[in-house]
CSV table of C-alpha atoms in Angstrom, one decimal:
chain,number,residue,atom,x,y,z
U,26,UNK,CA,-93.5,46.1,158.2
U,27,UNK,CA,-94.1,45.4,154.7
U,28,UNK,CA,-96.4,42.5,153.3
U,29,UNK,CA,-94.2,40.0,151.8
U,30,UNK,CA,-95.0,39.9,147.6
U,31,UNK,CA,-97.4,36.6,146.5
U,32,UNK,CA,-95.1,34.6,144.8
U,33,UNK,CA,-96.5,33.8,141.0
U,34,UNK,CA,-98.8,30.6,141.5
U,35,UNK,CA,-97.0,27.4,139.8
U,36,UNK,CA,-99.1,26.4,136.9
U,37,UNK,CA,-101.7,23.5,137.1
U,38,UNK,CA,-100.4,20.3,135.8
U,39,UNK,CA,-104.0,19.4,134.8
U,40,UNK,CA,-105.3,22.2,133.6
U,41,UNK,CA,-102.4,22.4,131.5
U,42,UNK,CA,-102.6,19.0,130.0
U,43,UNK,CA,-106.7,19.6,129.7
U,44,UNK,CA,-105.5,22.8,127.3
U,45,UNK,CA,-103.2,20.5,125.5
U,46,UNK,CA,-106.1,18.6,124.7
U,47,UNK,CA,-107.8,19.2,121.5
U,48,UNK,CA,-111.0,20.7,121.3
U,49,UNK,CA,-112.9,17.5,120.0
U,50,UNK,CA,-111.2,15.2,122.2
U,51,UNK,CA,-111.8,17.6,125.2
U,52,UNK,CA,-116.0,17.4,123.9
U,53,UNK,CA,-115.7,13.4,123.4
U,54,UNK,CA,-114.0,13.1,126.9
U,55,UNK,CA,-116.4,15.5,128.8
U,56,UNK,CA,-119.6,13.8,127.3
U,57,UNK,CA,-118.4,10.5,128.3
U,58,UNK,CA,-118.4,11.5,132.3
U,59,UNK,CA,-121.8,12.7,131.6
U,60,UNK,CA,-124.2,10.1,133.1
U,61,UNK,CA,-126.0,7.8,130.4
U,62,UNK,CA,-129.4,7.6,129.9
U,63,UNK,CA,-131.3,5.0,130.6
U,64,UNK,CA,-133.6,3.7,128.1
U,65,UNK,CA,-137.5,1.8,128.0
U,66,UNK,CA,-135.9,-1.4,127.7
U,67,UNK,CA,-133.2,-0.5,130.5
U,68,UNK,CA,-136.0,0.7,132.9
U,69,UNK,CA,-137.8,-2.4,132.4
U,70,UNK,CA,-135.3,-4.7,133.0
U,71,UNK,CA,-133.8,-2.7,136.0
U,72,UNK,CA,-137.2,-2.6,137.7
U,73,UNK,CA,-137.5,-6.4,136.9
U,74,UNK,CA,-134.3,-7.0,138.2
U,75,UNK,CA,-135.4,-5.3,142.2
U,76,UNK,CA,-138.7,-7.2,142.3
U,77,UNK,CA,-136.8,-10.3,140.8
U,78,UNK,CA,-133.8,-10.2,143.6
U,79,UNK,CA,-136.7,-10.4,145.8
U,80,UNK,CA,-139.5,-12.6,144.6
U,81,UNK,CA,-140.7,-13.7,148.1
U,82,UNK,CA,-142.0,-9.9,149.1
U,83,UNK,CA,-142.6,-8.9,145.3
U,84,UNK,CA,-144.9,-12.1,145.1
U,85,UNK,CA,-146.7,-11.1,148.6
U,86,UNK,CA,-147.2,-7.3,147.1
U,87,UNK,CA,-148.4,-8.4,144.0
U,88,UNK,CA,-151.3,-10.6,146.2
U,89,UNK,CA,-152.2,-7.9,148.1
U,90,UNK,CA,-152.7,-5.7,145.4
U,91,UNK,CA,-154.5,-8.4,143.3
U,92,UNK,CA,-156.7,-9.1,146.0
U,93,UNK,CA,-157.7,-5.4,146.4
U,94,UNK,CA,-158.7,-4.8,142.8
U,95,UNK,CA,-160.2,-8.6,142.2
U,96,UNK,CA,-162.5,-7.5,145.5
U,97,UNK,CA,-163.3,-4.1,143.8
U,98,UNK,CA,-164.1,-5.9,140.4
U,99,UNK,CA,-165.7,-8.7,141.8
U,100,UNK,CA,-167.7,-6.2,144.1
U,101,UNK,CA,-168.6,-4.2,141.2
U,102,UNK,CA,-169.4,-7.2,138.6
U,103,UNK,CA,-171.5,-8.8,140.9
U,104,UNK,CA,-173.4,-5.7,141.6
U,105,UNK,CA,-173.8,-5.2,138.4
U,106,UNK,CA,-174.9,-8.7,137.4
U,107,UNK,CA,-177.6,-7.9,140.2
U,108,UNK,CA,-178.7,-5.1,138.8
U,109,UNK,CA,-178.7,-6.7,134.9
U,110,UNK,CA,-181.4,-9.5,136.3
U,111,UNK,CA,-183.0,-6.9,138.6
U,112,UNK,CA,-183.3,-4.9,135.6
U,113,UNK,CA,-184.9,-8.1,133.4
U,114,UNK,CA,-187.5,-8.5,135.6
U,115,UNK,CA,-188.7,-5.3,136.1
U,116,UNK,CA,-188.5,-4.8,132.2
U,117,UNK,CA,-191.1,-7.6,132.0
U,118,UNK,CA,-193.4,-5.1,134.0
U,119,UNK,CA,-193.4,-3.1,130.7
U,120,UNK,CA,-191.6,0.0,131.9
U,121,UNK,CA,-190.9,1.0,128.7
U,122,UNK,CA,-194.7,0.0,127.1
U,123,UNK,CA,-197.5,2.6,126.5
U,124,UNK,CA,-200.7,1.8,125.2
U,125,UNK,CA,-203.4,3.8,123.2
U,126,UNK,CA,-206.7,3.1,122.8
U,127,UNK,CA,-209.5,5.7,121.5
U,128,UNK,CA,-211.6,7.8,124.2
U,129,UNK,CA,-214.3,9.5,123.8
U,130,UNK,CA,-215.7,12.3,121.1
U,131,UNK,CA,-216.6,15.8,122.3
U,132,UNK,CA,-220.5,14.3,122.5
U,133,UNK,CA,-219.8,11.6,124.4
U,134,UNK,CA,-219.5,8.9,121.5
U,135,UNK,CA,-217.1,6.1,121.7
U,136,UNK,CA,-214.2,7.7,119.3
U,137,UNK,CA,-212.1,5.4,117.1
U,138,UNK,CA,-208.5,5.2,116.2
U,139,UNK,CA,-207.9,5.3,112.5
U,140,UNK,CA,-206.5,2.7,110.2
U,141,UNK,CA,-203.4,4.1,110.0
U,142,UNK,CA,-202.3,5.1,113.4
U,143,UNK,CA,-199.9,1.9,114.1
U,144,UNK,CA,-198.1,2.7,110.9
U,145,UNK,CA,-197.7,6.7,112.0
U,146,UNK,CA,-196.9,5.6,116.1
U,147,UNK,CA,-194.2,3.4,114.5
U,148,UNK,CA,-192.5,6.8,112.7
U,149,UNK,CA,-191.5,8.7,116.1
U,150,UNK,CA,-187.9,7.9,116.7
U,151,UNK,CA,-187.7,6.4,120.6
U,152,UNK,CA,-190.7,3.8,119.2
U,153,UNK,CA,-188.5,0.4,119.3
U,154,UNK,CA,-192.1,-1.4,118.3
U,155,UNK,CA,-195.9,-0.9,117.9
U,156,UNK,CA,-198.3,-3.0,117.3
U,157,UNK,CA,-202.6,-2.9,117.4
U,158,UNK,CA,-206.0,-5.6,118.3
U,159,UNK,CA,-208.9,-4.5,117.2
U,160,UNK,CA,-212.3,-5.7,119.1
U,161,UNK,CA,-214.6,-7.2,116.7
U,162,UNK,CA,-218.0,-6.1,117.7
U,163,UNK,CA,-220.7,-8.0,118.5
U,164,UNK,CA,-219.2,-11.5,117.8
U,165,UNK,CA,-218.6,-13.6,120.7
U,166,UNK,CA,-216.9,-17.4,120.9
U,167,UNK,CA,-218.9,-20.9,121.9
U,168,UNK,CA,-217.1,-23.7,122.3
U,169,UNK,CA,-219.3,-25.3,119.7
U,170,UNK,CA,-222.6,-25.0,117.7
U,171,UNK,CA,-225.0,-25.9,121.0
U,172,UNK,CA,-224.2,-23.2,123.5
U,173,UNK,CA,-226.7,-20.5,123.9
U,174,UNK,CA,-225.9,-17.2,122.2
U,175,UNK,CA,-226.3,-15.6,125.8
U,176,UNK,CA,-223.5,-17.7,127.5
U,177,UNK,CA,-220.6,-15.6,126.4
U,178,UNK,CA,-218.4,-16.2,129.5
U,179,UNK,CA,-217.2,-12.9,129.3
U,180,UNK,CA,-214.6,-13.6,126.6
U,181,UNK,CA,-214.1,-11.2,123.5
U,182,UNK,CA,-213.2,-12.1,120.2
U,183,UNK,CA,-210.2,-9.9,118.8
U,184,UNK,CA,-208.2,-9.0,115.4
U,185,UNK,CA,-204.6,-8.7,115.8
U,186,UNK,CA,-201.4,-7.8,114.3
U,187,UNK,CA,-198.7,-10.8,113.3
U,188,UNK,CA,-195.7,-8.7,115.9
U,189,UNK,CA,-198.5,-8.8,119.1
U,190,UNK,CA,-196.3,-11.1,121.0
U,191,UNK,CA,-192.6,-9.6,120.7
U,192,UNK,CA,-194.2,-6.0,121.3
U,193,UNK,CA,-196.4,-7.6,124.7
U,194,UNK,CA,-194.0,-10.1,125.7
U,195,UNK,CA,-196.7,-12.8,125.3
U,196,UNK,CA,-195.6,-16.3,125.4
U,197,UNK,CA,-197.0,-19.3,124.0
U,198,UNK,CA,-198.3,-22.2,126.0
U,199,UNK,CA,-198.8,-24.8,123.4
U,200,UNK,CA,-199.2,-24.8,119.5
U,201,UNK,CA,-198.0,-21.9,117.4
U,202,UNK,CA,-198.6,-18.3,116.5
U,203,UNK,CA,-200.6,-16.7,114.1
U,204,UNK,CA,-198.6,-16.5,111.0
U,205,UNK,CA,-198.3,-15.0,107.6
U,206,UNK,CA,-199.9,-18.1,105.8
U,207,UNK,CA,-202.5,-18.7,108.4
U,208,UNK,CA,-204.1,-14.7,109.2
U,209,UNK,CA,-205.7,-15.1,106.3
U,210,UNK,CA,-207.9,-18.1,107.3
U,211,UNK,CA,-210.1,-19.0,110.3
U,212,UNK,CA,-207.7,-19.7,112.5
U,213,UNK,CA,-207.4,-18.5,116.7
U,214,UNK,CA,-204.9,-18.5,119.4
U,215,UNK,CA,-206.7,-19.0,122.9
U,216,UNK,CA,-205.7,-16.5,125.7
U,217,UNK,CA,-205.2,-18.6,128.9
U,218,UNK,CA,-208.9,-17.7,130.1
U,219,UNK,CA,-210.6,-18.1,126.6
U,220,UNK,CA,-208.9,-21.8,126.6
U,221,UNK,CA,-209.9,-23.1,130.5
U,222,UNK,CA,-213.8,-22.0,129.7
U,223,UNK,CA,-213.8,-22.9,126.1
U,224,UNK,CA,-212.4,-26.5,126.6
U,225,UNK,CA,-209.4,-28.0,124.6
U,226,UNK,CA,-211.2,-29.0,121.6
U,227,UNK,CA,-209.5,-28.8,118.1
U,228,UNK,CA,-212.5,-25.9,117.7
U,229,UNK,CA,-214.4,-23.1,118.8
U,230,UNK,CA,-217.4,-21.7,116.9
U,231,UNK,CA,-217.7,-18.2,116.3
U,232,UNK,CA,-219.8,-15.9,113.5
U,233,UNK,CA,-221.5,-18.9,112.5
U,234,UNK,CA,-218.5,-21.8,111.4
U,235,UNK,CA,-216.1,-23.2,113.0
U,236,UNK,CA,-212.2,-21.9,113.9
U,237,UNK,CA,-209.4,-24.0,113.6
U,238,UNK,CA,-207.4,-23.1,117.4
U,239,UNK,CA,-203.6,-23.7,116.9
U,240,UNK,CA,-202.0,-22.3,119.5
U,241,UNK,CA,-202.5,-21.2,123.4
U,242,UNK,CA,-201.0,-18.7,125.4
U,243,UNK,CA,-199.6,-18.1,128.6
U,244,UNK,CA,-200.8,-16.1,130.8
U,245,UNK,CA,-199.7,-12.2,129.9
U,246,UNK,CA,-198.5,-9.9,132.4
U,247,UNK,CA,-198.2,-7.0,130.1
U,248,UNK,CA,-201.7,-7.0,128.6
U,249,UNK,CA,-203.9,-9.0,130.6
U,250,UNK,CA,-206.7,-8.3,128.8
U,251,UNK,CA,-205.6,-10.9,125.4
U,252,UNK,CA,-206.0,-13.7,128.8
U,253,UNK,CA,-209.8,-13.5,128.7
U,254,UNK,CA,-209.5,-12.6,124.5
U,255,UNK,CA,-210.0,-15.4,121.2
U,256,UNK,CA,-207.6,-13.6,118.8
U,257,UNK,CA,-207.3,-14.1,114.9
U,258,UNK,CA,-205.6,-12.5,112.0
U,259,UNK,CA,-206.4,-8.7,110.8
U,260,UNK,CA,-207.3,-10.5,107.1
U,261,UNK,CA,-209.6,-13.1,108.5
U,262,UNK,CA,-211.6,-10.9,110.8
U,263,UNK,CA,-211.9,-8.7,107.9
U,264,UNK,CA,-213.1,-11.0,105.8
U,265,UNK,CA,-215.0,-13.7,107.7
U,266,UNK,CA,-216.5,-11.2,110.5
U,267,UNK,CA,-216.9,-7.9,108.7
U,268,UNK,CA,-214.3,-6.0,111.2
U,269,UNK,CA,-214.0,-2.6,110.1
U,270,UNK,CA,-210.0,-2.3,110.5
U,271,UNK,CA,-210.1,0.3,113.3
U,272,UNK,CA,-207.6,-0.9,116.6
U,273,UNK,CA,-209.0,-0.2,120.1
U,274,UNK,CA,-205.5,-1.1,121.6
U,275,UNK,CA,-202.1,0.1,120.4
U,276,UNK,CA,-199.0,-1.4,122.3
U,277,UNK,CA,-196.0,0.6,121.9
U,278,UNK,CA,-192.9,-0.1,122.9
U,279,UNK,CA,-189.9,2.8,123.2
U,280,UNK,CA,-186.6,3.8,125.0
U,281,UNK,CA,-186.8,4.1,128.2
U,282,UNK,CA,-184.9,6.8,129.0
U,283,UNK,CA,-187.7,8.9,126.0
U,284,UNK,CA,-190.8,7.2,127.4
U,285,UNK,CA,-192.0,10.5,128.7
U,286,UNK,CA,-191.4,12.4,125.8
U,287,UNK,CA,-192.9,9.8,123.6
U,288,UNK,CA,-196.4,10.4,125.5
U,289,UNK,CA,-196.2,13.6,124.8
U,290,UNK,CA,-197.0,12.8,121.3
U,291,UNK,CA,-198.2,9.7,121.5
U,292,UNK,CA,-201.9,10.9,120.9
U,293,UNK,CA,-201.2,13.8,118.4
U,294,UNK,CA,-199.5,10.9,116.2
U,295,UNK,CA,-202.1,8.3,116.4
U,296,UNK,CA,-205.3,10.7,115.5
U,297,UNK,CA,-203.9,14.2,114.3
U,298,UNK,CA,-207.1,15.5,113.3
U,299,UNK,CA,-208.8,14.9,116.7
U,300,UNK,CA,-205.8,14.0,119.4
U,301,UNK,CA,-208.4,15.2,122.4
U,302,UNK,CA,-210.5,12.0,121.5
U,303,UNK,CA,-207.3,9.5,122.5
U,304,UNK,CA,-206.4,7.9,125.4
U,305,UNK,CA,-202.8,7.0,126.7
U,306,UNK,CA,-201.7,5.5,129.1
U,307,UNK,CA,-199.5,6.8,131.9
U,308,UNK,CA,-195.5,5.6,132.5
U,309,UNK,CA,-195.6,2.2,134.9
U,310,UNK,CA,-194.7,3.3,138.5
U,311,UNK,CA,-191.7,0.8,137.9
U,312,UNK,CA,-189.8,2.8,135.9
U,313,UNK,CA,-189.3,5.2,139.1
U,314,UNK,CA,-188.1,2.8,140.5
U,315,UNK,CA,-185.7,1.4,137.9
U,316,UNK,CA,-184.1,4.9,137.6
U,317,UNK,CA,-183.9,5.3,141.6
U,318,UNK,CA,-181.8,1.4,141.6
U,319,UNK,CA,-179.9,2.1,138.7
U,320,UNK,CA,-179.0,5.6,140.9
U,321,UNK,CA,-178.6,4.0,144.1
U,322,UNK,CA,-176.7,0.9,142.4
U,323,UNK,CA,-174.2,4.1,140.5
U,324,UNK,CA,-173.3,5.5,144.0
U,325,UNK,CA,-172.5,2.2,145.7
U,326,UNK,CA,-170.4,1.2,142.7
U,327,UNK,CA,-168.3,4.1,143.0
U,328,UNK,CA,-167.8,3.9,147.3
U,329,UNK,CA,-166.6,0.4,146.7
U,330,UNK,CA,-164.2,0.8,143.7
U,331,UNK,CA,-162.7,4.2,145.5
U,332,UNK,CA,-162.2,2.1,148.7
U,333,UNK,CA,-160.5,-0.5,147.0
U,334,UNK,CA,-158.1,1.2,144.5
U,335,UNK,CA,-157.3,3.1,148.3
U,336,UNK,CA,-156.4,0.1,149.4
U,337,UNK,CA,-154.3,-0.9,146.7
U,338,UNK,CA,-152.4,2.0,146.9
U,339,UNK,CA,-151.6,1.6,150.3
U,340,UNK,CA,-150.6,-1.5,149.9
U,341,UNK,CA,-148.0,-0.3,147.2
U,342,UNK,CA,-147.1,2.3,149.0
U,343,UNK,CA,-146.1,0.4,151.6
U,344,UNK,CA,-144.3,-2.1,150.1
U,345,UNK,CA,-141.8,0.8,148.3
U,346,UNK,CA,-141.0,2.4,151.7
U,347,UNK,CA,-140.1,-0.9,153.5
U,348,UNK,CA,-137.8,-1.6,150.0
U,349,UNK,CA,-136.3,1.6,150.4
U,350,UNK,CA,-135.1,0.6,154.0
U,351,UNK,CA,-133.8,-3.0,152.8
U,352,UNK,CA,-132.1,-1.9,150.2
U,353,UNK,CA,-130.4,1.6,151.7
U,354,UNK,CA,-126.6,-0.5,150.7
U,355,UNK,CA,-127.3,-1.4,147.2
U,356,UNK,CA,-129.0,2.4,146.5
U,357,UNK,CA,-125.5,3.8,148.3
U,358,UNK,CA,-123.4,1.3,146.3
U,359,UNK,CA,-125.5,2.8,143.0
U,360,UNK,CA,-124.3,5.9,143.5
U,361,UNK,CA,-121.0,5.4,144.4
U,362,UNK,CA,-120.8,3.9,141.2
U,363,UNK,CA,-121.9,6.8,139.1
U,364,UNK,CA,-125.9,6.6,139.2
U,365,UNK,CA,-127.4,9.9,139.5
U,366,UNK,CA,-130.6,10.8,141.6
U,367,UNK,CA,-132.6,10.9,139.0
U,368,UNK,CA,-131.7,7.0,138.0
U,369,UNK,CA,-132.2,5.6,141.5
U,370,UNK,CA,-135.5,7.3,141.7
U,371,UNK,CA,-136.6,6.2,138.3
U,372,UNK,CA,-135.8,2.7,139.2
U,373,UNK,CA,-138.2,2.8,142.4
U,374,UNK,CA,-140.9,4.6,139.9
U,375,UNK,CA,-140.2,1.7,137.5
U,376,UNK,CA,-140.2,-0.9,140.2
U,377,UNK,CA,-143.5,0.3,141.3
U,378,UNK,CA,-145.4,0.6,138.3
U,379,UNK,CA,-144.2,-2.7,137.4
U,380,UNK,CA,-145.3,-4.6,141.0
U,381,UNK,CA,-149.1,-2.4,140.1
U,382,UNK,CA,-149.4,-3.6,136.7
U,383,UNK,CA,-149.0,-7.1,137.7
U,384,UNK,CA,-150.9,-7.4,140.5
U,385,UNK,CA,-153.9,-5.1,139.1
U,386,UNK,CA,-153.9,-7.3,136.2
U,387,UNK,CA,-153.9,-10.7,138.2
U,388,UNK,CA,-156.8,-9.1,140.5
U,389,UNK,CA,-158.7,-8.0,137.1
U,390,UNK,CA,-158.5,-11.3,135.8
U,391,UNK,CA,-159.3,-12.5,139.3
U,392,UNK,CA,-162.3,-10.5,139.8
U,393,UNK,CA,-163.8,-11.6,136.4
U,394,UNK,CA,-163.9,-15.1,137.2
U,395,UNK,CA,-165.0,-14.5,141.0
U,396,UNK,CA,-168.0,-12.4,139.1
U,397,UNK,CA,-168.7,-15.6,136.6
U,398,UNK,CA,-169.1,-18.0,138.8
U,399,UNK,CA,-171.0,-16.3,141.7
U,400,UNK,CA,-173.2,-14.6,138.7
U,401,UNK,CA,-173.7,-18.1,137.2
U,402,UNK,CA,-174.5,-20.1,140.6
U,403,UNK,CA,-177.6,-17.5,141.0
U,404,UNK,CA,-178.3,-18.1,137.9
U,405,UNK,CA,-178.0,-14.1,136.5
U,406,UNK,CA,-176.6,-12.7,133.2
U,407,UNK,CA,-172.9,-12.0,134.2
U,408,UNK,CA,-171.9,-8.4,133.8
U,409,UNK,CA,-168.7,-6.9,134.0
U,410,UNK,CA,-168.4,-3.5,133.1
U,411,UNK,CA,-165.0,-3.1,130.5
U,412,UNK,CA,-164.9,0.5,132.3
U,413,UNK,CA,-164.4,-1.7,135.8
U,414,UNK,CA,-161.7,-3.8,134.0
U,415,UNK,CA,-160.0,-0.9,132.2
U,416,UNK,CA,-160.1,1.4,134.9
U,417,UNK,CA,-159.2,-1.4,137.7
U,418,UNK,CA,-155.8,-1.9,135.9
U,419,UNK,CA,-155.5,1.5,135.2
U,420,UNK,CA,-156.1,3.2,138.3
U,421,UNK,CA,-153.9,0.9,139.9
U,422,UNK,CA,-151.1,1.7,137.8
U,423,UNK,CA,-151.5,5.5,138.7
U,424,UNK,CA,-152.1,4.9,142.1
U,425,UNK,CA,-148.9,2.6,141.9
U,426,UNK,CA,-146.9,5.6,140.2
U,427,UNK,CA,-148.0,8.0,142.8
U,428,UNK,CA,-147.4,5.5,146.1
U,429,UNK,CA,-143.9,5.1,144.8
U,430,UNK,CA,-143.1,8.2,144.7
U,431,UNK,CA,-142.3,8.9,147.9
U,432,UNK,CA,-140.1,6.5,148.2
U,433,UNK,CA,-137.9,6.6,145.3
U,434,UNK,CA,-137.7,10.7,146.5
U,435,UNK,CA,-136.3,9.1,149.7
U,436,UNK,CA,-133.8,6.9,147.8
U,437,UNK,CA,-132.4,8.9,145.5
U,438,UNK,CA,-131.7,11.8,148.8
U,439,UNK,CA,-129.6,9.0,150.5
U,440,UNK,CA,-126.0,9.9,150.2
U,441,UNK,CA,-123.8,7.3,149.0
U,442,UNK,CA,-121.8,7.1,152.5
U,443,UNK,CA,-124.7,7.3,154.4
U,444,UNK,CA,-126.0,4.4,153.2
U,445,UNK,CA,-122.7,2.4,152.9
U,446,UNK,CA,-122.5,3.2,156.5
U,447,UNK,CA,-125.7,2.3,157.6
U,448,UNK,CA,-125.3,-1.7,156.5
């Protein structure tokens, strides 16, 4: 039995219209079935359009990511404001303050500093401030003209330099400082000590005349010693007392973070001839501990910021898949109508990173003044790191992008009938 012949196939009405076509049109046609892209502005409006068409649940998303990053800024800022008044007390301990004073020679003399060695100390680079007293010797302050020579009451009568309260953190009492116009002449400033035994009078008496006292100080954590000291200018002691110019105590003040290295050649700068015959003082046991706070205080800053921006991402997260399932009708009606997967997921990306931006910046600016007025009720500086704010809004953003995701994946896979058929 023989196979019956094919009979020649009928042309194709369309293909043969499509060859009919010209070239250009055929181009201009095919192009415009291609899908369009969508621009910034068309994004932006599109993603603004899903959380607008819903502002009950875009409102409640945008809380609960606010309150996530305002409790990770706030948590952060007030940690740090802590730390910023923890740090302003323990800097009046004089963490960063060495002092050098001169020892002994290789006899067994007292040694002494020379002139110079403030203006040298004040060359090495970490050295924010130096400054020197200089113990005039055997001289010794009465309250007047009638007290027995032997009744010193163990106070000392010292030469000092004009910056002596900036560098020690001294703080006047009453009256003023020592000044420019008045080193020159015989005038004091009573330590707290010198002024309870030497009485307030206008005077003290001291090398034979009398010594105008215009000012008092406080009591001075940093160098208790200037409590029990009568101090005058460098000039006048010079000149009224016969000082001989040499300092027995420089105060230095440096970086912190260099205040080790800055001992290292703290006595090879004051006396480079003889550096074996001065004495400096060790680092304060408080800066240990600053550096094992401001460690401890890094750590906890960056468990509660990870746990936070978690939670924000969650919470975006969340709200993108339950989206997804609410709006399985319009994303099949989308692409019914021409939008590609590629759109539809766009849109959720958009829609996601918009819902992020807004509620991380509402919780940044949230957080901020959370930090103020906790940080001003206690009375501390307030301190909120710009890399806590930055990064807040940031981070929130990524973890936004990256939450969404999922979810605009899951969209952009639902087949147009599918999810026409599931309404």
């Amino acid at each position: 039995m023989s196979r019956p012949t094919a009979l020649p196939s009928s042309p194709d009405p369309v293909d043969e219209r499509r060859r009919s076509v010209p070239t250009g049109d055929r181009e201009r046609a095919e192009n415009a079935l291609r899908p369009a892209r969508l621009r910034l502005s068309d994004l932006i409006r599109l993603g603004g359009y899903g959380l607008r068409s819903r502002p009950l649940r875009a409102v409640l998303s945008a809380l609960g990511i606010a309150i996530g990053i305002a409790a990770m800024i706030a948590v952060v800022g007030i940690s740090a404001s802590s730390h910023a008044d923890l740090d302003r007390k323990l800097a009046k301990l004089g963490t960063d303050m060495l002092t050098v004073s001169p020892g002994r020679t290789m006899f067994g003399r007292p040694a002494t500093l020379p002139d110079e060695s403030v203006a040298m100390i004040r060359r090495i680079g970490p050295v924010r401030s130096a400054t020197a007293t200089g113990v005039v010797g055997n001289v010794h302050a009465y309250r007047n003209d009638r007290i027995p020579a032997a009744q010193t009451g163990g106070l000392s009568v010292v030469a000092a330099k004009l910056d002596l309260l900036t560098t020690v953190g001294a703080e006047l009492g009453q009256g003023v400082w020592i000044n420019a116009a008045t080193e020159r002449y015989p005038a004091v400033v009573l330590g707290a000590t010198a002024a309870e035994r030497l009485g307030d009078g206008p005077t003290v008496y001291i090398g034979g005349r009398s010594w105008v006292v215009v000012g008092v100080l406080r009591k001075v954590t940093l160098a208790p010693e200037l409590d029990t000291s009568v101090i005058m200018g460098w000039p006048a002691a010079t000149t009224y007392l016969a000082f001989d110019g040499h300092p027995t105590t420089v105060y230095t003040r440096s970086t912190e973070s260099q205040v080790e290295a800055v001992r290292e050649v703290l006595a090879a700068t004051a006396d480079p001839s003889a550096p074996n015959e001065v004495d400096v003082s060790r680092p304060s046991d408080v800066l240990s501990l600053r550096r094992a706070t401001n460690a401890t205080f890094t750590s906890l800053l960056l468990g509660l910021g990870s746990v936070a921006l978690l939670v924000g991402g969650i919470g975006v997260a969340n709200t993108m898949v339950i989206s997804v399932l609410e709006r399985r009708s319009e994303i099949g009606l989308r692409r019914a109508l021409g939008a590609t997967k590629g759109q539809v997921r766009t849109q959720f990306v958009a829609e996601s990173l918009l819902l992020s931006l807004i509620g991380g910046a509402a919780g940044a600016l949230l957080g901020f003044l959370v930090t103020g007025t906790y940080a001003t009720t206690q009375q501390w500086p307030t301190v909120v790191p710009l890399w806590v704010l930055a990064g807040g809004v940031g981070a929130t953003v990524l973890i936004g992008a990256v939450a969404g995701l999922y979810p605009a994946i899951r969209a952009s896979r639902l087949a147009p009938t599918e999810a026409l058929a599931a309404t």
